[in-house]
Amino acid sequence: MTDGSATTLRDEARAKVNLTLRVVGRRIDGYHELESVVAFADCADRLELQPGAALSLATTGPGAQDCGDSADNLVLKAARLLSERVPNLTTGAFILDKHLPVAAGIGGGSADAAAALRLLARANDLAAVDPRLVEAARLTGADVPVCLPSRPCMMAGVGEKLSPLPLPRLPAVMVNPRVPVATKDVFAALGLKPGSLTVGATDVLAAPAWPDAGAPLADWIATLEAGTNDLEPPALKVEPVVGTVLAALRATAGVQLARMSGSGATCFALYADDASARAAADMLRTAQPGWWVHAGSLS
C-alpha cells in the first residue's frame, strides 16, 4: 500500500448489480441496446491514487492474481482517455485492492475505472459532470458511465442514458461460483443479428411504472419481479453453473426474488430484512465453501 501521506487519494469501486436487464435489440454497428435497473452493492474494490508525473498501476488483495496484465486494465485505459481530453492532466500511481470477482456480471473492472476517473477528477479539480470525464467513461466501457455516480438508476441505450430511480435499500445476498463468464460469449449465444429488435412500440408503452420515493420495499420487489434478465437463458448455455447458483438462492428461507446480474455468473437474491439475508449467506457458505458469497444490501 502507499505510505499514507496526505496527498494519497482513496475511493471505493462498488459492485454494480443489474436488477433487471432487457435486451431491446442490436444496432447496425453491432452494439446491443439495453434497458436495465441498476443498483450498487456495499461490497467493493478499493483504489488509491498517489498523484504524480508517471501513470502506473499495481494490484493487491485477494483478487489481484485474476486481474491479468495491468497494461490492459480499465483503470489505465480510463486515465489515458481522460489525459487525451484534459491538457496537462495530473495522473500518478494507482494501487488497486481487488476484492470483487472478475468476469462476473457485476462490473468490477468498470467500477474500478469509474473510481479512477473520480480520483483523477479530485486530483485535477474537475467537476463530477465535466463532459470530458463523462466522455472518457463512455469510451472506456459501456458500464463505466453508470458506475461513475454509482447511484440506482434506469440505464438505457448502450449504457449512456441514465435516469435516477428512488430505489430503497434492498437486503441482498450475492453469489459467484468463481467461474468467469465472458460477456461476449453470452451475447454471442443470445444470437441477435445487427439491425434486429426484440421489442416493439407496444412493449415500450407497457414498460413498468416504478414505485414512488418512500414506497414500501415489497412494492419495489413486486415491480422488479415483473422484470427479467434476458441474458440469463444464453448465460445458462455458456455456463450451466448459473442454474445451480439460482436454484441454491431460490431454496433459501425468506427469499423474495433471485436473478442473475448482467451477463453472469454472479446472481443475487433479495430479502425482506437483513437477518434473512445473513442467514441465507451463512447456509450457502456452508453448503458451497468454494463460492464467493456476500450478504449486505443494494442501493
mmCIF file of C-alpha atoms in Angstrom:
data_model
loop_
_atom_site.group_PDB
_atom_site.id
_atom_site.type_symbol
_atom_site.label_atom_id
_atom_site.label_comp_id
_atom_site.label_asym_id
_atom_site.label_seq_id
_atom_site.Cartn_x
_atom_site.Cartn_y
_atom_site.Cartn_z
ATOM 1 C CA MET A 1 0.000 0.000 0.000
ATOM 2 C CA THR A 2 1.010 3.634 -0.194
ATOM 3 C CA ASP A 3 2.799 5.477 2.563
ATOM 4 C CA GLY A 4 -0.376 7.133 3.854
ATOM 5 C CA SER A 5 0.778 10.675 3.087
ATOM 6 C CA ALA A 6 -1.786 13.441 2.919
ATOM 7 C CA THR A 7 -1.694 13.531 -0.882
ATOM 8 C CA THR A 8 -2.926 9.943 -1.287
ATOM 9 C CA LEU A 9 -6.494 9.916 -2.585
ATOM 10 C CA ARG A 10 -8.824 6.971 -1.973
ATOM 11 C CA ASP A 11 -12.152 5.766 -3.348
ATOM 12 C CA GLU A 12 -14.314 2.648 -3.437
ATOM 13 C CA ALA A 13 -15.420 0.828 -6.584
ATOM 14 C CA ARG A 14 -18.806 -0.613 -5.626
ATOM 15 C CA ALA A 15 -20.165 -3.674 -7.406
ATOM 16 C CA LYS A 16 -22.904 -2.985 -9.961
ATOM 17 C CA VAL A 17 -25.971 -5.227 -9.960
ATOM 18 C CA ASN A 18 -28.494 -5.410 -12.793
ATOM 19 C CA LEU A 19 -31.807 -5.969 -11.018
ATOM 20 C CA THR A 20 -33.457 -6.253 -14.430
ATOM 21 C CA LEU A 21 -31.902 -6.423 -17.879
ATOM 22 C CA ARG A 22 -33.911 -6.224 -21.074
ATOM 23 C CA VAL A 23 -32.208 -6.534 -24.461
ATOM 24 C CA VAL A 24 -34.144 -4.163 -26.725
ATOM 25 C CA GLY A 25 -32.216 -5.029 -29.872
ATOM 26 C CA ARG A 26 -28.901 -4.891 -31.673
ATOM 27 C CA ARG A 27 -27.812 -1.849 -33.630
ATOM 28 C CA ILE A 28 -26.318 -1.927 -37.122
ATOM 29 C CA ASP A 29 -22.903 -1.160 -35.575
ATOM 30 C CA GLY A 30 -23.153 -4.369 -33.517
ATOM 31 C CA TYR A 31 -23.807 -2.782 -30.115
ATOM 32 C CA HIS A 32 -26.746 -4.101 -28.084
ATOM 33 C CA GLU A 33 -29.400 -1.668 -26.833
ATOM 34 C CA LEU A 34 -30.447 -2.422 -23.259
ATOM 35 C CA GLU A 35 -32.873 -1.314 -20.563
ATOM 36 C CA SER A 36 -31.712 -2.169 -17.068
ATOM 37 C CA VAL A 37 -32.481 -1.240 -13.483
ATOM 38 C CA VAL A 38 -29.075 -0.869 -11.862
ATOM 39 C CA ALA A 39 -28.222 -0.748 -8.167
ATOM 40 C CA PHE A 40 -24.917 -0.785 -6.315
ATOM 41 C CA ALA A 41 -23.772 -3.147 -3.600
ATOM 42 C CA ASP A 42 -21.978 -2.482 -0.329
ATOM 43 C CA CYS A 43 -19.052 -4.664 -1.436
ATOM 44 C CA ALA A 44 -16.284 -3.024 -3.402
ATOM 45 C CA ASP A 45 -12.735 -2.905 -4.654
ATOM 46 C CA ARG A 46 -10.616 -0.111 -3.212
ATOM 47 C CA LEU A 47 -8.463 2.233 -5.262
ATOM 48 C CA GLU A 48 -5.724 4.656 -4.239
ATOM 49 C CA LEU A 49 -4.022 7.374 -6.243
ATOM 50 C CA GLN A 50 -0.705 8.962 -5.366
ATOM 51 C CA PRO A 51 -0.720 11.964 -7.734
ATOM 52 C CA GLY A 52 2.479 12.309 -9.724
ATOM 53 C CA ALA A 53 4.034 12.662 -13.142
ATOM 54 C CA ALA A 54 4.044 9.000 -14.199
ATOM 55 C CA LEU A 55 0.930 6.870 -14.692
ATOM 56 C CA SER A 56 1.181 3.371 -13.212
ATOM 57 C CA LEU A 57 -0.950 0.652 -11.656
ATOM 58 C CA ALA A 58 -0.188 -2.000 -9.047
ATOM 59 C CA THR A 59 -2.711 -4.599 -7.887
ATOM 60 C CA THR A 60 -3.029 -6.189 -4.487
ATOM 61 C CA GLY A 61 -5.679 -8.003 -2.475
ATOM 62 C CA PRO A 62 -7.269 -11.461 -2.783
ATOM 63 C CA GLY A 63 -8.291 -10.948 -6.430
ATOM 64 C CA ALA A 64 -5.011 -9.481 -7.686
ATOM 65 C CA GLN A 65 -3.994 -12.673 -9.493
ATOM 66 C CA ASP A 66 -7.240 -12.602 -11.508
ATOM 67 C CA CYS A 67 -6.671 -9.112 -12.918
ATOM 68 C CA GLY A 68 -4.373 -10.198 -15.749
ATOM 69 C CA ASP A 69 -1.857 -7.891 -17.370
ATOM 70 C CA SER A 70 -2.082 -4.472 -15.722
ATOM 71 C CA ALA A 71 -1.403 -2.844 -19.105
ATOM 72 C CA ASP A 72 -4.889 -3.965 -20.198
ATOM 73 C CA ASN A 73 -6.610 -2.793 -17.007
ATOM 74 C CA LEU A 74 -9.525 -0.398 -17.437
ATOM 75 C CA VAL A 75 -8.074 1.870 -14.737
ATOM 76 C CA LEU A 76 -5.190 2.757 -17.046
ATOM 77 C CA LYS A 77 -7.444 2.922 -20.113
ATOM 78 C CA ALA A 78 -9.730 5.430 -18.372
ATOM 79 C CA ALA A 79 -6.788 7.524 -17.189
ATOM 80 C CA ARG A 80 -5.280 7.648 -20.674
ATOM 81 C CA LEU A 81 -8.596 8.591 -22.274
ATOM 82 C CA LEU A 82 -9.048 11.428 -19.794
ATOM 83 C CA SER A 83 -5.448 12.566 -20.377
ATOM 84 C CA GLU A 84 -6.224 12.878 -24.085
ATOM 85 C CA ARG A 85 -9.074 15.257 -23.268
ATOM 86 C CA VAL A 86 -7.679 17.327 -20.395
ATOM 87 C CA PRO A 87 -4.422 19.195 -21.135
ATOM 88 C CA ASN A 88 -1.674 18.678 -18.535
ATOM 89 C CA LEU A 89 -3.784 16.214 -16.544
ATOM 90 C CA THR A 90 -2.113 15.126 -13.318
ATOM 91 C CA THR A 91 -2.157 11.323 -13.115
ATOM 92 C CA GLY A 92 0.079 9.241 -10.844
ATOM 93 C CA ALA A 93 0.439 5.834 -9.234
ATOM 94 C CA PHE A 94 -2.734 3.793 -8.729
ATOM 95 C CA ILE A 95 -2.978 0.881 -6.312
ATOM 96 C CA LEU A 96 -5.971 -1.390 -6.799
ATOM 97 C CA ASP A 97 -7.004 -3.541 -3.831
ATOM 98 C CA LYS A 98 -9.021 -6.182 -5.691
ATOM 99 C CA HIS A 99 -11.846 -7.987 -3.868
ATOM 100 C CA LEU A 100 -14.676 -8.375 -6.415
ATOM 101 C CA PRO A 101 -14.671 -11.421 -8.708
ATOM 102 C CA VAL A 102 -13.735 -10.731 -12.341
ATOM 103 C CA ALA A 103 -15.806 -11.541 -15.456
ATOM 104 C CA ALA A 104 -18.702 -11.832 -13.035
ATOM 105 C CA GLY A 105 -21.509 -9.633 -14.360
ATOM 106 C CA ILE A 106 -21.132 -7.054 -11.573
ATOM 107 C CA GLY A 107 -18.986 -4.526 -13.410
ATOM 108 C CA GLY A 108 -15.879 -4.887 -11.273
ATOM 109 C CA GLY A 109 -13.481 -3.587 -13.905
ATOM 110 C CA SER A 110 -15.899 -0.835 -14.900
ATOM 111 C CA ALA A 111 -16.333 0.212 -11.268
ATOM 112 C CA ASP A 112 -12.531 0.332 -10.904
ATOM 113 C CA ALA A 113 -12.284 2.560 -13.996
ATOM 114 C CA ALA A 114 -15.029 4.841 -12.697
ATOM 115 C CA ALA A 115 -13.236 5.134 -9.345
ATOM 116 C CA ALA A 116 -10.051 6.057 -11.202
ATOM 117 C CA LEU A 117 -11.900 8.819 -13.040
ATOM 118 C CA ARG A 118 -13.366 10.134 -9.772
ATOM 119 C CA LEU A 119 -9.898 10.198 -8.200
ATOM 120 C CA LEU A 120 -8.410 11.973 -11.202
ATOM 121 C CA ALA A 121 -11.258 14.493 -11.085
ATOM 122 C CA ARG A 122 -10.417 15.232 -7.446
ATOM 123 C CA ALA A 123 -6.695 15.489 -8.188
ATOM 124 C CA ASN A 124 -7.355 17.950 -11.033
ATOM 125 C CA ASP A 125 -10.330 19.903 -9.624
ATOM 126 C CA LEU A 126 -12.693 18.632 -12.309
ATOM 127 C CA ALA A 127 -16.435 18.702 -11.741
ATOM 128 C CA ALA A 128 -18.201 15.333 -11.481
ATOM 129 C CA VAL A 129 -20.315 16.296 -14.501
ATOM 130 C CA ASP A 130 -17.406 17.582 -16.602
ATOM 131 C CA PRO A 131 -18.259 16.393 -20.150
ATOM 132 C CA ARG A 132 -14.663 15.278 -20.692
ATOM 133 C CA LEU A 133 -14.940 12.990 -17.677
ATOM 134 C CA VAL A 134 -18.242 11.566 -18.900
ATOM 135 C CA GLU A 135 -16.848 11.035 -22.403
ATOM 136 C CA ALA A 136 -13.791 9.227 -21.052
ATOM 137 C CA ALA A 137 -16.119 6.984 -19.048
ATOM 138 C CA ARG A 138 -18.239 6.179 -22.122
ATOM 139 C CA LEU A 139 -15.210 5.353 -24.254
ATOM 140 C CA THR A 140 -13.671 3.158 -21.538
ATOM 141 C CA GLY A 141 -16.624 0.750 -21.486
ATOM 142 C CA ALA A 142 -20.422 0.509 -21.611
ATOM 143 C CA ASP A 143 -20.805 0.062 -17.833
ATOM 144 C CA VAL A 144 -18.402 2.835 -16.797
ATOM 145 C CA PRO A 145 -20.883 5.762 -17.163
ATOM 146 C CA VAL A 146 -23.367 4.164 -14.734
ATOM 147 C CA CYS A 147 -20.551 3.342 -12.304
ATOM 148 C CA LEU A 148 -19.296 6.948 -12.338
ATOM 149 C CA PRO A 149 -22.065 8.221 -9.997
ATOM 150 C CA SER A 150 -22.760 4.705 -8.595
ATOM 151 C CA ARG A 151 -26.378 5.534 -7.815
ATOM 152 C CA PRO A 152 -29.512 3.489 -8.568
ATOM 153 C CA CYS A 153 -30.975 4.269 -11.959
ATOM 154 C CA MET A 154 -32.578 3.036 -15.127
ATOM 155 C CA MET A 155 -29.814 2.544 -17.691
ATOM 156 C CA ALA A 156 -30.732 2.506 -21.381
ATOM 157 C CA GLY A 157 -29.193 2.641 -24.830
ATOM 158 C CA VAL A 158 -25.698 1.169 -24.812
ATOM 159 C CA GLY A 159 -25.216 2.356 -21.231
ATOM 160 C CA GLU A 160 -25.143 6.109 -21.818
ATOM 161 C CA LYS A 161 -28.767 7.011 -20.921
ATOM 162 C CA LEU A 162 -29.194 7.214 -17.145
ATOM 163 C CA SER A 163 -32.401 8.093 -15.271
ATOM 164 C CA PRO A 164 -32.271 8.166 -11.432
ATOM 165 C CA LEU A 165 -34.571 5.822 -9.520
ATOM 166 C CA PRO A 166 -35.597 6.314 -5.843
ATOM 167 C CA LEU A 167 -34.666 2.730 -5.001
ATOM 168 C CA PRO A 168 -34.814 1.843 -1.298
ATOM 169 C CA ARG A 169 -32.117 -0.133 0.492
ATOM 170 C CA LEU A 170 -32.564 -3.793 -0.540
ATOM 171 C CA PRO A 171 -31.264 -6.538 1.808
ATOM 172 C CA ALA A 172 -29.495 -8.960 -0.508
ATOM 173 C CA VAL A 173 -27.152 -11.885 -0.989
ATOM 174 C CA MET A 174 -24.770 -12.023 -3.943
ATOM 175 C CA VAL A 175 -23.181 -15.294 -5.069
ATOM 176 C CA ASN A 176 -20.498 -16.040 -7.641
ATOM 177 C CA PRO A 177 -19.373 -19.643 -8.217
ATOM 178 C CA ARG A 178 -15.858 -18.393 -9.041
ATOM 179 C CA VAL A 179 -16.355 -19.348 -12.675
ATOM 180 C CA PRO A 180 -15.671 -16.470 -15.103
ATOM 181 C CA VAL A 181 -18.196 -15.840 -17.873
ATOM 182 C CA ALA A 182 -17.166 -13.666 -20.826
ATOM 183 C CA THR A 183 -19.799 -11.101 -21.768
ATOM 184 C CA LYS A 184 -19.037 -11.546 -25.476
ATOM 185 C CA ASP A 185 -19.789 -15.280 -25.242
ATOM 186 C CA VAL A 186 -23.189 -14.627 -23.645
ATOM 187 C CA PHE A 187 -24.184 -12.063 -26.276
ATOM 188 C CA ALA A 188 -22.984 -14.458 -28.983
ATOM 189 C CA ALA A 189 -25.248 -17.158 -27.506
ATOM 190 C CA LEU A 190 -28.128 -14.652 -27.499
ATOM 191 C CA GLY A 191 -27.730 -14.648 -31.275
ATOM 192 C CA LEU A 192 -29.193 -11.278 -32.267
ATOM 193 C CA LYS A 193 -28.179 -10.109 -35.729
ATOM 194 C CA PRO A 194 -27.211 -6.445 -36.299
ATOM 195 C CA GLY A 195 -30.295 -4.340 -37.002
ATOM 196 C CA SER A 196 -32.721 -6.675 -35.182
ATOM 197 C CA LEU A 197 -35.201 -5.694 -32.443
ATOM 198 C CA THR A 198 -36.682 -7.843 -29.693
ATOM 199 C CA VAL A 199 -39.444 -5.399 -28.687
ATOM 200 C CA GLY A 200 -41.987 -3.212 -30.462
ATOM 201 C CA ALA A 201 -43.733 0.063 -29.691
ATOM 202 C CA THR A 202 -46.397 -1.641 -27.571
ATOM 203 C CA ASP A 203 -43.698 -3.220 -25.407
ATOM 204 C CA VAL A 204 -42.139 0.180 -24.770
ATOM 205 C CA LEU A 205 -45.533 1.629 -23.817
ATOM 206 C CA ALA A 206 -46.049 -1.268 -21.412
ATOM 207 C CA ALA A 207 -42.810 -0.576 -19.525
ATOM 208 C CA PRO A 208 -43.338 -0.850 -15.749
ATOM 209 C CA ALA A 209 -44.237 2.184 -13.670
ATOM 210 C CA TRP A 210 -41.722 2.294 -10.836
ATOM 211 C CA PRO A 211 -42.871 2.982 -7.261
ATOM 212 C CA ASP A 212 -42.516 6.479 -5.874
ATOM 213 C CA ALA A 213 -39.818 7.512 -3.414
ATOM 214 C CA GLY A 214 -40.610 6.139 0.025
ATOM 215 C CA ALA A 215 -42.752 3.282 -1.294
ATOM 216 C CA PRO A 216 -42.594 0.050 0.745
ATOM 217 C CA LEU A 217 -39.832 -2.428 -0.044
ATOM 218 C CA ALA A 218 -42.469 -5.015 -1.012
ATOM 219 C CA ASP A 219 -43.768 -2.723 -3.780
ATOM 220 C CA TRP A 220 -40.316 -2.442 -5.313
ATOM 221 C CA ILE A 221 -39.679 -6.181 -5.133
ATOM 222 C CA ALA A 222 -43.044 -6.894 -6.764
ATOM 223 C CA THR A 223 -42.275 -4.485 -9.617
ATOM 224 C CA LEU A 224 -38.773 -5.892 -10.074
ATOM 225 C CA GLU A 225 -40.196 -9.405 -10.085
ATOM 226 C CA ALA A 226 -42.243 -8.475 -13.152
ATOM 227 C CA GLY A 227 -38.964 -7.836 -14.986
ATOM 228 C CA THR A 228 -36.393 -10.258 -16.308
ATOM 229 C CA ASN A 229 -32.766 -10.682 -17.298
ATOM 230 C CA ASP A 230 -32.780 -11.536 -20.987
ATOM 231 C CA LEU A 231 -29.158 -12.688 -20.753
ATOM 232 C CA GLU A 232 -29.997 -15.443 -18.267
ATOM 233 C CA PRO A 233 -31.006 -18.113 -20.870
ATOM 234 C CA PRO A 234 -27.881 -17.637 -23.042
ATOM 235 C CA ALA A 235 -25.677 -17.493 -19.935
ATOM 236 C CA LEU A 236 -27.095 -20.848 -18.827
ATOM 237 C CA LYS A 237 -25.981 -22.290 -22.161
ATOM 238 C CA VAL A 238 -22.479 -20.838 -21.807
ATOM 239 C CA GLU A 239 -22.067 -21.804 -18.143
ATOM 240 C CA PRO A 240 -24.709 -24.120 -16.629
ATOM 241 C CA VAL A 241 -23.427 -23.495 -13.085
ATOM 242 C CA VAL A 242 -25.503 -20.281 -13.213
ATOM 243 C CA GLY A 243 -28.565 -22.506 -12.880
ATOM 244 C CA THR A 244 -27.042 -24.214 -9.852
ATOM 245 C CA VAL A 245 -26.469 -20.847 -8.163
ATOM 246 C CA LEU A 246 -30.003 -19.645 -8.905
ATOM 247 C CA ALA A 247 -31.512 -22.873 -7.570
ATOM 248 C CA ALA A 248 -29.463 -22.558 -4.361
ATOM 249 C CA LEU A 249 -30.581 -18.955 -3.835
ATOM 250 C CA ARG A 250 -34.225 -19.758 -4.545
ATOM 251 C CA ALA A 251 -34.110 -22.536 -1.945
ATOM 252 C CA THR A 252 -33.100 -20.165 0.886
ATOM 253 C CA ALA A 253 -35.605 -19.190 3.555
ATOM 254 C CA GLY A 254 -37.304 -15.842 3.056
ATOM 255 C CA VAL A 255 -36.103 -15.236 -0.495
ATOM 256 C CA GLN A 256 -38.259 -12.674 -2.322
ATOM 257 C CA LEU A 257 -36.556 -12.652 -5.720
ATOM 258 C CA ALA A 258 -33.482 -14.373 -7.218
ATOM 259 C CA ARG A 259 -31.958 -13.449 -10.575
ATOM 260 C CA MET A 260 -28.674 -13.307 -12.469
ATOM 261 C CA SER A 261 -26.846 -9.980 -12.698
ATOM 262 C CA GLY A 262 -25.544 -8.683 -16.022
ATOM 263 C CA SER A 263 -24.075 -11.445 -18.162
ATOM 264 C CA GLY A 264 -23.316 -13.635 -15.114
ATOM 265 C CA ALA A 265 -22.208 -15.717 -13.435
ATOM 266 C CA THR A 266 -22.981 -13.643 -10.309
ATOM 267 C CA CYS A 267 -26.559 -13.992 -9.100
ATOM 268 C CA PHE A 268 -28.395 -12.107 -6.374
ATOM 269 C CA ALA A 269 -31.361 -12.683 -4.093
ATOM 270 C CA LEU A 270 -33.479 -10.072 -2.302
ATOM 271 C CA TYR A 271 -34.919 -10.482 1.189
ATOM 272 C CA ALA A 272 -37.335 -8.592 3.417
ATOM 273 C CA ASP A 273 -34.730 -7.992 6.116
ATOM 274 C CA ASP A 274 -31.003 -8.207 6.892
ATOM 275 C CA ALA A 275 -31.350 -11.170 9.239
ATOM 276 C CA SER A 276 -32.839 -13.332 6.476
ATOM 277 C CA ALA A 277 -30.057 -12.302 4.088
ATOM 278 C CA ARG A 278 -27.334 -13.121 6.627
ATOM 279 C CA ALA A 279 -28.895 -16.496 7.430
ATOM 280 C CA ALA A 280 -29.121 -17.366 3.744
ATOM 281 C CA ALA A 281 -25.499 -16.387 3.171
ATOM 282 C CA ASP A 282 -24.334 -18.487 6.119
ATOM 283 C CA MET A 283 -26.178 -21.505 4.745
ATOM 284 C CA LEU A 284 -24.734 -21.032 1.260
ATOM 285 C CA ARG A 285 -21.158 -20.632 2.558
ATOM 286 C CA THR A 286 -21.519 -23.897 4.467
ATOM 287 C CA ALA A 287 -23.018 -25.762 1.510
ATOM 288 C CA GLN A 288 -20.641 -24.284 -1.098
ATOM 289 C CA PRO A 289 -17.354 -23.240 0.534
ATOM 290 C CA GLY A 290 -15.771 -22.616 -2.861
ATOM 291 C CA TRP A 291 -18.281 -19.938 -3.830
ATOM 292 C CA TRP A 292 -17.912 -16.186 -3.305
ATOM 293 C CA VAL A 293 -20.849 -15.165 -1.102
ATOM 294 C CA HIS A 294 -21.673 -11.657 0.119
ATOM 295 C CA ALA A 295 -24.526 -10.670 2.431
ATOM 296 C CA GLY A 296 -25.333 -6.977 2.544
ATOM 297 C CA SER A 297 -27.537 -4.533 0.673
ATOM 298 C CA LEU A 298 -28.139 -2.927 -2.695
ATOM 299 C CA SER A 299 -28.999 0.739 -3.058
#
